[in-house]
Amino acid sequence: MGLPTNRLLWVLSCLILIALASTSVQAQKFYKWTDANGNVQYTQSPPPEGTESEQRVVATREISEERRKYCAAIHSLAYRLAGYNRSGMSASAASDAMRQYEKREGLNVDDIALRELVNFVFSASRRDYDTDIAGRALDACLGGSFGKLGRRSLASAPEEKAPSGGAQQGSTGQAEGRVTGTGWVTHGLIATNYHVVNGKDRIRVRFSDGHEVTAFVGESDKDNDVALLRVSGALPVGLPLAADEAGLGAEVFTLGYPHTDIMGSNAKLSTGIVSSTTGMRDDPRLYQISVPVQAGNSGGPLLNRNGEVVGLVTAKLSAAQVYRWTGDLPQNVNYAVKVSFLNRLLQRTSAASAEMPAQTDTLEHHAARIGPSVVLVIAE
């Protein structure tokens, strides 16, 4: 039995979409050192004995269990490649042997990643610091090298029984820990993306003045990746919802809280246009937008120049993955769920509240006016 059309579209899309919920971070130690050829190296494992190095501690995203398993396969391949290299096998022959070995063992590492790994192992050996090249390959993989998805990810998508929501948990890199996104006030509630709060036991919202309140999910629609949060106490005035869809080429902007751990706690504004009135594979529920968005923008309002909400920012295209598959590097290909799907949730609930009027204004004045009604969502 096949998946329903709308679910199939979402599952296929999630393979190369990155949900914009920001995950918690952890500190990792890196070594900066220079090899014998004068090339600067950054590694998590210590450099060769006697080499001067500088240690740095940086904040990095928590590594998912799926990624760890993938990198374990990379480590295994690198160890075997190092043996081939020591035996005098050429890089070309080693690449062919690795391709056959990978398919036989079912390690789910694609050809592009294999070529990258062969180059990594053989070039490192030429620079005479291959004492633990497999360990270095593992470090590099955990840091994001050697691809993000395996060869079977696309082929197996139609059979996956994944949630049909706007972004799969597995595709977001979302850890079980702290996740942040953006929300905004409307009709006495706070709107955000379903994937920001899905499965979380504790939800808080932080307002622009810094105060926080506890929230809980009142209504949600995982198929369209929208949710409404309830809080106790008074809320700022709500943002007005657009009665009509935005047209092709319409100027839009968003206000949100991307990468608060790096970019700071103040809301960030970015602008662009509606590049398409449909999403991936012509999904009619989405806009494609050129507005630059990052992790943490999930759930933020997409507004027109009248200050009316036309959609909720939900995902971005994985440029790196598309490049790996096609050789082309897309830029600013992002997506927002149309506000009409939020309206369906609002029809299930009633909350008396004041909404600010729509008005044409400068971006500066819009930001000042709507800023208090846009919140940081913290889900744990």
Short mmCIF file of C-alpha atoms in Angstrom, two decimals:
data_model
loop_
_atom_site.label_atom_id
_atom_site.label_comp_id
_atom_site.label_asym_id
_atom_site.label_seq_id
_atom_site.Cartn_x
_atom_site.Cartn_y
_atom_site.Cartn_z
CA MET A 1 0.00 0.00 0.00
CA GLY A 2 1.54 3.33 -1.03
CA LEU A 3 1.73 6.47 1.03
CA PRO A 4 -0.94 9.15 0.49
CA THR A 5 0.20 11.82 -1.95
CA ASN A 6 0.60 14.55 0.66
CA ARG A 7 2.57 12.25 2.96
CA LEU A 8 4.80 11.07 0.11
CA LEU A 9 5.59 14.67 -0.80
CA TRP A 10 6.63 15.44 2.75
CA VAL A 11 8.76 12.34 3.16
CA LEU A 12 10.63 13.00 -0.09
CA SER A 13 11.06 16.65 0.82
CA CYS A 14 12.41 15.89 4.27
CA LEU A 15 15.33 14.02 2.78
CA ILE A 16 16.95 17.20 1.55
CA LEU A 17 15.23 19.76 3.77
CA ILE A 18 16.77 20.97 6.96
CA ALA A 19 14.27 21.89 9.63
CA LEU A 20 15.15 25.16 11.27
CA ALA A 21 14.79 24.24 14.93
CA SER A 22 18.03 24.96 16.72
CA THR A 23 19.41 22.13 18.85
CA SER A 24 21.42 22.35 22.03
CA VAL A 25 25.18 22.59 21.80
CA GLN A 26 28.11 21.04 23.59
CA ALA A 27 31.78 21.93 23.87
CA GLN A 28 34.42 20.07 21.89
CA LYS A 29 38.21 20.41 21.92
CA PHE A 30 40.09 20.92 18.66
CA TYR A 31 43.83 21.06 17.95
CA LYS A 32 45.28 23.57 15.50
CA TRP A 33 48.69 22.55 14.17
CA THR A 34 50.89 22.75 11.07
CA ASP A 35 52.10 19.66 9.24
CA ALA A 36 55.50 19.12 7.63
CA ASN A 37 54.34 20.74 4.38
CA GLY A 38 53.15 23.91 6.09
CA ASN A 39 49.45 23.06 5.89
CA VAL A 40 47.32 24.13 8.87
CA GLN A 41 45.29 21.24 10.30
CA TYR A 42 42.30 21.25 12.66
CA THR A 43 41.71 17.90 14.40
CA GLN A 44 40.02 16.54 17.51
CA SER A 45 42.74 13.96 18.05
CA PRO A 46 46.19 15.23 19.14
CA PRO A 47 48.79 15.95 16.41
CA PRO A 48 51.90 13.77 15.94
CA GLU A 49 54.22 13.70 18.92
CA GLY A 50 56.59 16.66 19.02
CA THR A 51 54.34 18.90 16.90
CA GLU A 52 53.48 22.29 18.36
CA SER A 53 49.74 22.82 18.58
CA GLU A 54 47.11 25.18 19.91
CA GLN A 55 44.01 23.84 21.68
CA ARG A 56 40.63 25.43 21.10
CA VAL A 57 37.29 24.66 22.70
CA VAL A 58 34.26 25.39 20.53
CA ALA A 59 30.53 24.86 20.84
CA THR A 60 29.18 22.23 18.48
CA ARG A 61 25.84 20.54 17.93
CA GLU A 62 25.03 17.34 19.70
CA ILE A 63 25.77 14.39 17.42
CA SER A 64 22.84 12.12 16.68
CA GLU A 65 23.03 8.36 17.13
CA GLU A 66 22.35 7.96 13.41
CA ARG A 67 25.38 10.12 12.61
CA ARG A 68 27.57 8.20 15.04
CA LYS A 69 26.67 4.91 13.36
CA TYR A 70 27.42 6.38 9.94
CA CYS A 71 30.78 7.69 11.13
CA ALA A 72 31.59 4.28 12.62
CA ALA A 73 31.25 2.91 9.08
CA ILE A 74 33.56 5.67 7.82
CA HIS A 75 36.10 4.72 10.51
CA SER A 76 35.97 1.07 9.42
CA LEU A 77 36.52 2.02 5.78
CA ALA A 78 39.38 4.38 6.65
CA TYR A 79 41.13 1.66 8.65
CA ARG A 80 40.90 -0.73 5.70
CA LEU A 81 42.07 1.99 3.29
CA ALA A 82 45.12 2.66 5.44
CA GLY A 83 46.01 -1.02 5.14
CA TYR A 84 45.64 -0.90 1.36
CA ASN A 85 47.89 2.15 1.25
CA ARG A 86 50.60 0.53 3.37
CA SER A 87 50.54 -2.49 1.07
CA GLY A 88 51.36 -0.25 -1.91
CA MET A 89 47.94 -0.33 -3.58
CA SER A 90 47.16 2.71 -5.73
CA ALA A 91 44.41 5.13 -4.73
CA SER A 92 42.39 4.17 -7.81
CA ALA A 93 42.56 0.47 -7.03
CA ALA A 94 41.77 1.14 -3.37
CA SER A 95 38.72 3.17 -4.39
CA ASP A 96 37.40 0.28 -6.51
CA ALA A 97 38.05 -2.19 -3.71
CA MET A 98 36.29 0.04 -1.20
CA ARG A 99 33.25 0.40 -3.44
CA GLN A 100 32.89 -3.37 -3.67
CA TYR A 101 33.49 -3.81 0.07
CA GLU A 102 30.92 -1.14 0.98
CA LYS A 103 28.23 -2.73 -1.17
CA ARG A 104 29.01 -6.20 0.14
CA GLU A 105 28.84 -5.07 3.77
CA GLY A 106 25.88 -2.74 3.26
CA LEU A 107 27.52 0.21 5.00
CA ASN A 108 25.36 2.84 3.25
CA VAL A 109 28.21 5.17 2.23
CA ASP A 110 27.80 6.72 -1.21
CA ASP A 111 30.41 6.95 -3.97
CA ILE A 112 31.13 10.64 -3.43
CA ALA A 113 31.87 10.09 0.26
CA LEU A 114 34.06 7.11 -0.63
CA ARG A 115 36.13 9.20 -3.04
CA GLU A 116 36.51 11.90 -0.39
CA LEU A 117 37.63 9.30 2.12
CA VAL A 118 40.18 7.75 -0.25
CA ASN A 119 41.67 11.20 -0.93
CA PHE A 120 41.72 11.93 2.80
CA VAL A 121 43.57 8.73 3.70
CA PHE A 122 46.04 8.69 0.82
CA SER A 123 46.90 12.41 0.94
CA ALA A 124 47.39 12.24 4.71
CA SER A 125 49.81 9.36 4.26
CA ARG A 126 51.87 11.40 1.83
CA ARG A 127 52.20 14.05 4.55
CA ASP A 128 53.52 11.45 7.00
CA TYR A 129 50.99 11.79 9.81
CA ASP A 130 48.96 8.62 9.27
CA THR A 131 49.64 7.09 12.70
CA ASP A 132 45.90 7.18 13.39
CA ILE A 133 44.34 8.14 10.08
CA ALA A 134 41.20 6.12 10.81
CA GLY A 135 40.74 8.07 14.03
CA ARG A 136 41.22 11.33 12.16
CA ALA A 137 38.64 10.25 9.60
CA LEU A 138 36.20 9.53 12.42
CA ASP A 139 36.82 12.98 13.91
CA ALA A 140 36.29 14.62 10.53
CA CYS A 141 33.09 12.67 9.96
CA LEU A 142 31.65 13.64 13.34
CA GLY A 143 32.49 17.22 12.40
CA GLY A 144 30.42 16.95 9.20
CA SER A 145 32.79 15.61 6.54
CA PHE A 146 32.13 12.66 4.20
CA GLY A 147 28.49 13.40 3.55
CA LYS A 148 25.33 13.46 5.63
CA LEU A 149 23.13 10.82 4.00
CA GLY A 150 23.85 7.40 2.60
CA ARG A 151 23.18 6.03 -0.87
CA ARG A 152 19.87 4.40 0.04
CA SER A 153 18.20 7.40 1.66
CA LEU A 154 16.41 8.60 -1.45
CA ALA A 155 15.61 5.18 -2.84
CA SER A 156 14.03 4.00 0.39
CA ALA A 157 11.97 7.11 1.02
CA PRO A 158 8.61 5.94 -0.45
CA GLU A 159 8.61 2.94 1.86
CA GLU A 160 9.56 4.79 5.02
CA LYS A 161 6.83 5.05 7.62
CA ALA A 162 8.00 8.47 8.67
CA PRO A 163 5.81 11.23 10.10
CA SER A 164 4.29 13.34 7.35
CA GLY A 165 4.90 16.54 9.25
CA GLY A 166 6.90 19.49 7.97
CA ALA A 167 10.21 18.08 9.08
CA GLN A 168 11.12 14.64 10.31
CA GLN A 169 12.86 14.41 13.64
CA GLY A 170 15.55 12.34 11.96
CA SER A 171 16.09 14.84 9.18
CA THR A 172 16.34 17.84 11.49
CA GLY A 173 19.30 16.54 13.45
CA GLN A 174 17.08 17.26 16.44
CA ALA A 175 18.43 15.84 19.66
CA GLU A 176 16.31 14.80 22.62
CA GLY A 177 17.68 17.78 24.54
CA ARG A 178 16.99 21.48 24.26
CA VAL A 179 15.55 22.80 21.00
CA THR A 180 14.76 26.40 20.16
CA GLY A 181 12.55 27.95 17.52
CA THR A 182 10.48 31.06 16.95
CA GLY A 183 6.82 31.74 17.74
CA TRP A 184 4.45 34.66 17.42
CA VAL A 185 1.22 35.85 19.01
CA THR A 186 -2.10 35.53 17.20
CA HIS A 187 -5.67 35.25 18.51
CA GLY A 188 -4.49 34.98 22.12
CA LEU A 189 -2.20 32.03 21.34
CA ILE A 190 1.37 31.50 20.15
CA ALA A 191 1.90 29.95 16.73
CA THR A 192 4.99 27.92 15.86
CA ASN A 193 6.07 24.78 13.96
CA TYR A 194 4.95 21.35 15.13
CA HIS A 195 8.48 19.97 14.80
CA VAL A 196 9.80 22.52 17.30
CA VAL A 197 7.63 21.21 20.15
CA ASN A 198 6.91 17.63 19.10
CA GLY A 199 7.73 15.14 21.85
CA LYS A 200 8.92 17.78 24.30
CA ASP A 201 7.86 17.68 27.96
CA ARG A 202 8.73 21.24 28.90
CA ILE A 203 8.03 24.29 26.74
CA ARG A 204 8.83 27.92 27.56
CA VAL A 205 8.49 31.12 25.59
CA ARG A 206 10.76 34.11 26.07
CA PHE A 207 9.55 37.57 25.11
CA SER A 208 11.62 40.40 23.70
CA ASP A 209 11.89 42.01 27.14
CA GLY A 210 13.52 38.84 28.50
CA HIS A 211 10.76 37.44 30.70
CA GLU A 212 9.72 33.80 30.26
CA VAL A 213 6.47 31.90 30.79
CA THR A 214 5.58 28.23 30.61
CA ALA A 215 3.58 27.08 27.60
CA PHE A 216 1.84 23.92 26.50
CA VAL A 217 0.52 22.68 23.17
CA GLY A 218 -3.14 23.57 22.69
CA GLU A 219 -3.69 22.47 19.10
CA SER A 220 -1.35 20.91 16.55
CA ASP A 221 -1.29 19.59 12.99
CA LYS A 222 1.76 17.46 12.31
CA ASP A 223 0.83 16.90 8.66
CA ASN A 224 1.23 20.62 7.97
CA ASP A 225 3.84 21.34 10.68
CA VAL A 226 1.88 23.93 12.64
CA ALA A 227 1.07 24.18 16.35
CA LEU A 228 -0.62 26.60 18.73
CA LEU A 229 0.72 27.11 22.25
CA ARG A 230 -1.24 28.32 25.26
CA VAL A 231 0.22 30.38 28.08
CA SER A 232 -1.25 31.84 31.25
CA GLY A 233 -1.44 35.58 31.62
CA ALA A 234 -1.69 38.41 29.14
CA LEU A 235 0.00 38.34 25.75
CA PRO A 236 1.14 41.18 23.49
CA VAL A 237 -1.17 42.23 20.69
CA GLY A 238 -1.45 39.58 17.98
CA LEU A 239 -0.13 39.76 14.43
CA PRO A 240 -2.76 40.08 11.69
CA LEU A 241 -3.20 37.18 9.27
CA ALA A 242 -3.34 37.82 5.53
CA ALA A 243 -6.69 37.00 3.91
CA ASP A 244 -5.08 36.18 0.56
CA GLU A 245 -2.04 34.17 -0.44
CA ALA A 246 1.14 35.99 -1.37
CA GLY A 247 1.81 36.10 -5.09
CA LEU A 248 4.92 35.21 -7.03
CA GLY A 249 7.55 37.88 -6.48
CA ALA A 250 5.86 39.37 -3.41
CA GLU A 251 8.28 41.05 -1.00
CA VAL A 252 8.32 39.29 2.37
CA PHE A 253 10.34 39.33 5.57
CA THR A 254 10.67 37.40 8.82
CA LEU A 255 11.67 38.18 12.37
CA GLY A 256 13.09 35.35 14.45
CA TYR A 257 15.67 33.92 16.80
CA PRO A 258 18.31 32.00 14.80
CA HIS A 259 21.39 30.51 16.49
CA THR A 260 20.85 32.32 19.78
CA ASP A 261 23.89 30.57 21.24
CA ILE A 262 26.10 32.23 18.60
CA MET A 263 24.22 35.23 17.16
CA GLY A 264 22.77 36.52 20.42
CA SER A 265 19.36 36.75 22.04
CA ASN A 266 17.93 39.68 20.08
CA ALA A 267 15.50 38.99 17.24
CA LYS A 268 16.96 39.04 13.71
CA LEU A 269 15.17 40.38 10.62
CA SER A 270 15.76 39.11 7.08
CA THR A 271 14.05 39.91 3.81
CA GLY A 272 13.42 38.36 0.41
CA ILE A 273 10.67 37.46 -2.03
CA VAL A 274 8.26 34.64 -2.71
CA SER A 275 10.23 32.66 -5.30
CA SER A 276 7.41 30.18 -5.90
CA THR A 277 3.86 29.77 -4.66
CA THR A 278 4.50 26.05 -4.25
CA GLY A 279 7.17 24.10 -2.39
CA MET A 280 9.28 21.07 -3.24
CA ARG A 281 7.72 18.92 -5.95
CA ASP A 282 5.03 21.60 -6.36
CA ASP A 283 3.62 21.04 -2.87
CA PRO A 284 0.73 23.58 -2.72
CA ARG A 285 0.98 23.94 1.06
CA LEU A 286 4.31 25.76 0.91
CA TYR A 287 5.91 28.92 -0.38
CA GLN A 288 9.46 28.81 -1.65
CA ILE A 289 11.17 31.95 -0.38
CA SER A 290 14.53 33.65 -0.84
CA VAL A 291 14.51 35.01 2.72
CA PRO A 292 17.75 33.87 4.43
CA VAL A 293 16.84 31.69 7.42
CA GLN A 294 18.87 29.62 9.86
CA ALA A 295 18.40 27.09 12.64
CA GLY A 296 16.12 28.72 15.21
CA ASN A 297 13.92 30.47 12.62
CA SER A 298 11.47 27.55 12.61
CA GLY A 299 7.93 28.73 13.31
CA GLY A 300 8.70 32.39 12.71
CA PRO A 301 6.17 34.60 10.91
CA LEU A 302 6.60 35.28 7.20
CA LEU A 303 5.07 38.71 6.64
CA ASN A 304 4.16 40.89 3.68
CA ARG A 305 4.85 44.61 3.47
CA ASN A 306 1.51 45.33 5.18
CA GLY A 307 2.73 43.48 8.27
CA GLU A 308 0.32 40.59 7.68
CA VAL A 309 1.43 37.01 8.25
CA VAL A 310 1.32 34.96 5.05
CA GLY A 311 3.15 31.87 6.37
CA LEU A 312 5.37 30.20 8.96
CA VAL A 313 9.06 29.64 8.21
CA THR A 314 9.61 25.89 8.37
CA ALA A 315 12.63 24.53 6.48
CA LYS A 316 15.54 25.18 4.15
CA LEU A 317 16.96 23.16 1.30
CA SER A 318 20.17 21.33 2.16
CA ALA A 319 22.47 23.00 -0.35
CA ALA A 320 25.33 20.65 0.50
CA GLN A 321 23.26 17.53 -0.12
CA VAL A 322 21.84 18.84 -3.41
CA TYR A 323 25.39 19.66 -4.53
CA ARG A 324 26.48 16.13 -3.69
CA TRP A 325 23.66 14.71 -5.79
CA THR A 326 23.59 17.15 -8.72
CA GLY A 327 26.83 19.16 -8.76
CA ASP A 328 24.77 22.36 -8.45
CA LEU A 329 24.80 24.55 -5.34
CA PRO A 330 21.38 26.14 -4.68
CA GLN A 331 21.27 29.38 -2.72
CA ASN A 332 18.55 30.77 -0.46
CA VAL A 333 16.01 28.06 -1.24
CA ASN A 334 13.83 28.07 1.86
CA TYR A 335 10.23 27.18 2.64
CA ALA A 336 7.26 28.45 4.65
CA VAL A 337 3.91 26.81 5.40
CA LYS A 338 1.02 28.93 4.15
CA VAL A 339 -0.95 30.63 6.92
CA SER A 340 -4.22 29.09 5.71
CA PHE A 341 -3.17 25.84 7.39
CA LEU A 342 -2.76 27.68 10.68
CA ASN A 343 -6.23 29.17 10.19
CA ARG A 344 -7.66 25.66 10.26
CA LEU A 345 -6.25 25.19 13.75
CA LEU A 346 -7.53 28.57 14.89
CA GLN A 347 -11.04 27.57 13.86
CA ARG A 348 -10.94 24.79 16.48
CA THR A 349 -10.29 27.19 19.32
CA SER A 350 -11.63 30.52 20.47
CA ALA A 351 -9.58 33.09 22.30
CA ALA A 352 -10.63 36.71 22.49
CA SER A 353 -7.71 38.98 21.75
CA ALA A 354 -6.71 42.17 20.04
CA GLU A 355 -4.89 42.00 16.71
CA MET A 356 -2.79 44.87 15.40
CA PRO A 357 -4.10 46.41 12.18
CA ALA A 358 -2.40 45.80 8.86
CA GLN A 359 -0.57 48.82 7.51
CA THR A 360 2.04 49.54 4.89
CA ASP A 361 5.21 50.77 6.52
CA THR A 362 8.99 50.66 6.43
CA LEU A 363 10.79 47.55 7.59
CA GLU A 364 12.21 49.50 10.51
CA HIS A 365 8.76 50.47 11.74
CA HIS A 366 7.38 46.98 11.12
CA ALA A 367 10.19 45.46 13.19
CA ALA A 368 9.54 47.85 16.07
CA ARG A 369 5.80 47.24 15.93
CA ILE A 370 5.75 43.44 15.70
CA GLY A 371 8.90 42.72 17.74
CA PRO A 372 7.14 42.36 21.11
CA SER A 373 4.76 39.80 19.57
CA VAL A 374 7.54 37.51 18.28
CA VAL A 375 8.95 35.12 20.88
CA LEU A 376 11.72 32.59 21.38
CA VAL A 377 10.32 29.07 21.89
CA ILE A 378 12.41 26.80 24.12
CA ALA A 379 11.42 23.13 24.13
CA GLU A 380 13.06 20.44 26.26
#
